[in-house]
JSON list of C-alpha atoms in Angstrom, two decimals:
[
{"chain": "A", "resi": 1, "resn": "MET", "atom": "CA", "xyz": [320.51, 25.76, 100.72]},
{"chain": "A", "resi": 2, "resn": "ARG", "atom": "CA", "xyz": [318.98, 23.26, 103.12]},
{"chain": "A", "resi": 3, "resn": "PRO", "atom": "CA", "xyz": [315.46, 23.86, 104.52]},
{"chain": "A", "resi": 4, "resn": "ASP", "atom": "CA", "xyz": [316.75, 24.01, 108.12]},
{"chain": "A", "resi": 5, "resn": "ASP", "atom": "CA", "xyz": [319.15, 26.88, 107.29]},
{"chain": "A", "resi": 6, "resn": "ARG", "atom": "CA", "xyz": [316.33, 29.39, 106.81]},
{"chain": "A", "resi": 7, "resn": "GLY", "atom": "CA", "xyz": [315.48, 31.88, 109.53]},
{"chain": "A", "resi": 8, "resn": "VAL", "atom": "CA", "xyz": [313.17, 34.76, 110.25]},
{"chain": "A", "resi": 9, "resn": "SER", "atom": "CA", "xyz": [314.51, 38.28, 109.87]},
{"chain": "A", "resi": 10, "resn": "GLU", "atom": "CA", "xyz": [314.87, 40.53, 112.90]},
{"chain": "A", "resi": 11, "resn": "GLY", "atom": "CA", "xyz": [312.35, 42.99, 111.52]},
{"chain": "A", "resi": 12, "resn": "MET", "atom": "CA", "xyz": [309.68, 40.33, 111.13]},
{"chain": "A", "resi": 13, "resn": "SER", "atom": "CA", "xyz": [310.32, 39.06, 114.66]},
{"chain": "A", "resi": 14, "resn": "VAL", "atom": "CA", "xyz": [309.95, 42.55, 116.13]},
{"chain": "A", "resi": 15, "resn": "ALA", "atom": "CA", "xyz": [306.78, 43.18, 114.12]},
{"chain": "A", "resi": 16, "resn": "ALA", "atom": "CA", "xyz": [305.28, 39.89, 115.30]},
{"chain": "A", "resi": 17, "resn": "LEU", "atom": "CA", "xyz": [306.08, 40.68, 118.95]},
{"chain": "A", "resi": 18, "resn": "VAL", "atom": "CA", "xyz": [304.62, 44.19, 118.67]},
{"chain": "A", "resi": 19, "resn": "LEU", "atom": "CA", "xyz": [301.46, 42.82, 117.05]},
{"chain": "A", "resi": 20, "resn": "LEU", "atom": "CA", "xyz": [301.13, 40.18, 119.75]},
{"chain": "A", "resi": 21, "resn": "THR", "atom": "CA", "xyz": [301.59, 42.82, 122.47]},
{"chain": "A", "resi": 22, "resn": "VAL", "atom": "CA", "xyz": [298.90, 45.05, 120.93]},
{"chain": "A", "resi": 23, "resn": "VAL", "atom": "CA", "xyz": [296.43, 42.17, 120.63]},
{"chain": "A", "resi": 24, "resn": "VAL", "atom": "CA", "xyz": [296.98, 41.01, 124.22]},
{"chain": "A", "resi": 25, "resn": "THR", "atom": "CA", "xyz": [296.75, 44.56, 125.59]},
{"chain": "A", "resi": 26, "resn": "ALA", "atom": "CA", "xyz": [293.55, 45.24, 123.66]},
{"chain": "A", "resi": 27, "resn": "SER", "atom": "CA", "xyz": [291.91, 42.02, 124.82]},
{"chain": "A", "resi": 28, "resn": "VAL", "atom": "CA", "xyz": [292.80, 42.71, 128.47]},
{"chain": "A", "resi": 29, "resn": "GLY", "atom": "CA", "xyz": [291.53, 46.29, 128.14]},
{"chain": "A", "resi": 30, "resn": "ILE", "atom": "CA", "xyz": [288.21, 45.15, 126.69]},
{"chain": "A", "resi": 31, "resn": "GLY", "atom": "CA", "xyz": [287.89, 42.58, 129.46]},
{"chain": "A", "resi": 32, "resn": "VAL", "atom": "CA", "xyz": [288.45, 45.24, 132.12]},
{"chain": "A", "resi": 33, "resn": "LEU", "atom": "CA", "xyz": [285.89, 47.57, 130.55]},
{"chain": "A", "resi": 34, "resn": "LEU", "atom": "CA", "xyz": [283.26, 44.85, 130.37]},
{"chain": "A", "resi": 35, "resn": "ALA", "atom": "CA", "xyz": [283.98, 43.71, 133.93]},
{"chain": "A", "resi": 36, "resn": "ASP", "atom": "CA", "xyz": [283.38, 47.27, 135.21]},
{"chain": "A", "resi": 37, "resn": "GLU", "atom": "CA", "xyz": [279.98, 47.37, 133.53]},
{"chain": "A", "resi": 38, "resn": "GLU", "atom": "CA", "xyz": [278.94, 44.07, 135.05]},
{"chain": "A", "resi": 39, "resn": "GLY", "atom": "CA", "xyz": [279.93, 45.21, 138.52]},
{"chain": "A", "resi": 40, "resn": "GLU", "atom": "CA", "xyz": [277.64, 48.22, 138.48]},
{"chain": "A", "resi": 41, "resn": "ASN", "atom": "CA", "xyz": [274.28, 48.31, 140.19]},
{"chain": "A", "resi": 42, "resn": "LYS", "atom": "CA", "xyz": [272.11, 46.08, 138.00]},
{"chain": "A", "resi": 43, "resn": "LEU", "atom": "CA", "xyz": [268.82, 47.64, 139.13]},
{"chain": "A", "resi": 44, "resn": "GLY", "atom": "CA", "xyz": [269.96, 51.16, 138.49]},
{"chain": "A", "resi": 45, "resn": "ALA", "atom": "CA", "xyz": [268.61, 52.18, 141.91]},
{"chain": "A", "resi": 46, "resn": "GLU", "atom": "CA", "xyz": [270.32, 54.66, 144.20]},
{"chain": "A", "resi": 47, "resn": "PHE", "atom": "CA", "xyz": [269.93, 54.66, 147.95]},
{"chain": "A", "resi": 48, "resn": "SER", "atom": "CA", "xyz": [271.16, 56.97, 150.68]},
{"chain": "A", "resi": 49, "resn": "PHE", "atom": "CA", "xyz": [271.93, 55.79, 154.20]},
{"chain": "A", "resi": 50, "resn": "GLN", "atom": "CA", "xyz": [271.79, 57.73, 157.46]},
{"chain": "A", "resi": 51, "resn": "HIS", "atom": "CA", "xyz": [272.73, 56.23, 160.82]},
{"chain": "A", "resi": 52, "resn": "PHE", "atom": "CA", "xyz": [271.30, 57.69, 164.02]},
{"chain": "A", "resi": 53, "resn": "SER", "atom": "CA", "xyz": [273.43, 56.32, 166.84]},
{"chain": "A", "resi": 54, "resn": "ASP", "atom": "CA", "xyz": [271.36, 57.93, 169.60]},
{"chain": "A", "resi": 55, "resn": "ARG", "atom": "CA", "xyz": [268.30, 55.98, 168.43]},
{"chain": "A", "resi": 56, "resn": "GLN", "atom": "CA", "xyz": [270.22, 52.98, 167.09]},
{"chain": "A", "resi": 57, "resn": "ALA", "atom": "CA", "xyz": [268.45, 53.39, 163.76]},
{"chain": "A", "resi": 58, "resn": "LEU", "atom": "CA", "xyz": [269.41, 53.25, 160.11]},
{"chain": "A", "resi": 59, "resn": "LEU", "atom": "CA", "xyz": [267.36, 55.25, 157.61]},
{"chain": "A", "resi": 60, "resn": "ILE", "atom": "CA", "xyz": [267.53, 53.94, 154.04]},
{"chain": "A", "resi": 61, "resn": "THR", "atom": "CA", "xyz": [266.08, 56.31, 151.45]},
{"chain": "A", "resi": 62, "resn": "TYR", "atom": "CA", "xyz": [265.34, 55.38, 147.84]},
{"chain": "A", "resi": 63, "resn": "GLU", "atom": "CA", "xyz": [266.76, 58.27, 145.80]},
{"chain": "A", "resi": 64, "resn": "ASP", "atom": "CA", "xyz": [266.47, 57.41, 142.12]},
{"chain": "A", "resi": 65, "resn": "GLY", "atom": "CA", "xyz": [266.43, 54.58, 139.62]},
{"chain": "A", "resi": 66, "resn": "GLY", "atom": "CA", "xyz": [264.28, 51.74, 138.40]},
{"chain": "A", "resi": 67, "resn": "ASN", "atom": "CA", "xyz": [261.02, 50.62, 139.92]},
{"chain": "A", "resi": 68, "resn": "LEU", "atom": "CA", "xyz": [261.29, 48.39, 142.97]},
{"chain": "A", "resi": 69, "resn": "SER", "atom": "CA", "xyz": [258.63, 46.36, 144.69]},
{"chain": "A", "resi": 70, "resn": "ALA", "atom": "CA", "xyz": [258.61, 46.36, 148.48]},
{"chain": "A", "resi": 71, "resn": "ASN", "atom": "CA", "xyz": [259.26, 42.62, 148.70]},
{"chain": "A", "resi": 72, "resn": "SER", "atom": "CA", "xyz": [262.42, 42.86, 146.56]},
{"chain": "A", "resi": 73, "resn": "VAL", "atom": "CA", "xyz": [264.29, 45.12, 149.00]},
{"chain": "A", "resi": 74, "resn": "VAL", "atom": "CA", "xyz": [266.08, 43.34, 151.84]},
{"chain": "A", "resi": 75, "resn": "ALA", "atom": "CA", "xyz": [268.35, 44.89, 154.46]},
{"chain": "A", "resi": 76, "resn": "ARG", "atom": "CA", "xyz": [270.60, 42.50, 156.36]},
{"chain": "A", "resi": 77, "resn": "GLY", "atom": "CA", "xyz": [272.92, 43.27, 159.18]},
{"chain": "A", "resi": 78, "resn": "THR", "atom": "CA", "xyz": [274.02, 42.47, 162.69]},
{"chain": "A", "resi": 79, "resn": "PRO", "atom": "CA", "xyz": [272.90, 44.76, 165.50]},
{"chain": "A", "resi": 80, "resn": "ARG", "atom": "CA", "xyz": [275.71, 46.19, 167.57]}
]
């Protein structure tokens, strides 16, 4: 038998493809889970917003979360 006449069995090929699929799926799943955590509010602060159109005012209320100093909160927008 010559060395180039050897081949891989069908069963081994299927097992290798299944293993590769599981590894790729797991790595993508872990990446998605970690990306969701990074996208969350990093300060852990929660705000509520109320718009009063008759007074053209926006009320921003600090509801819960980590400590914030007054100079670290910035509201930006364009008046309409």
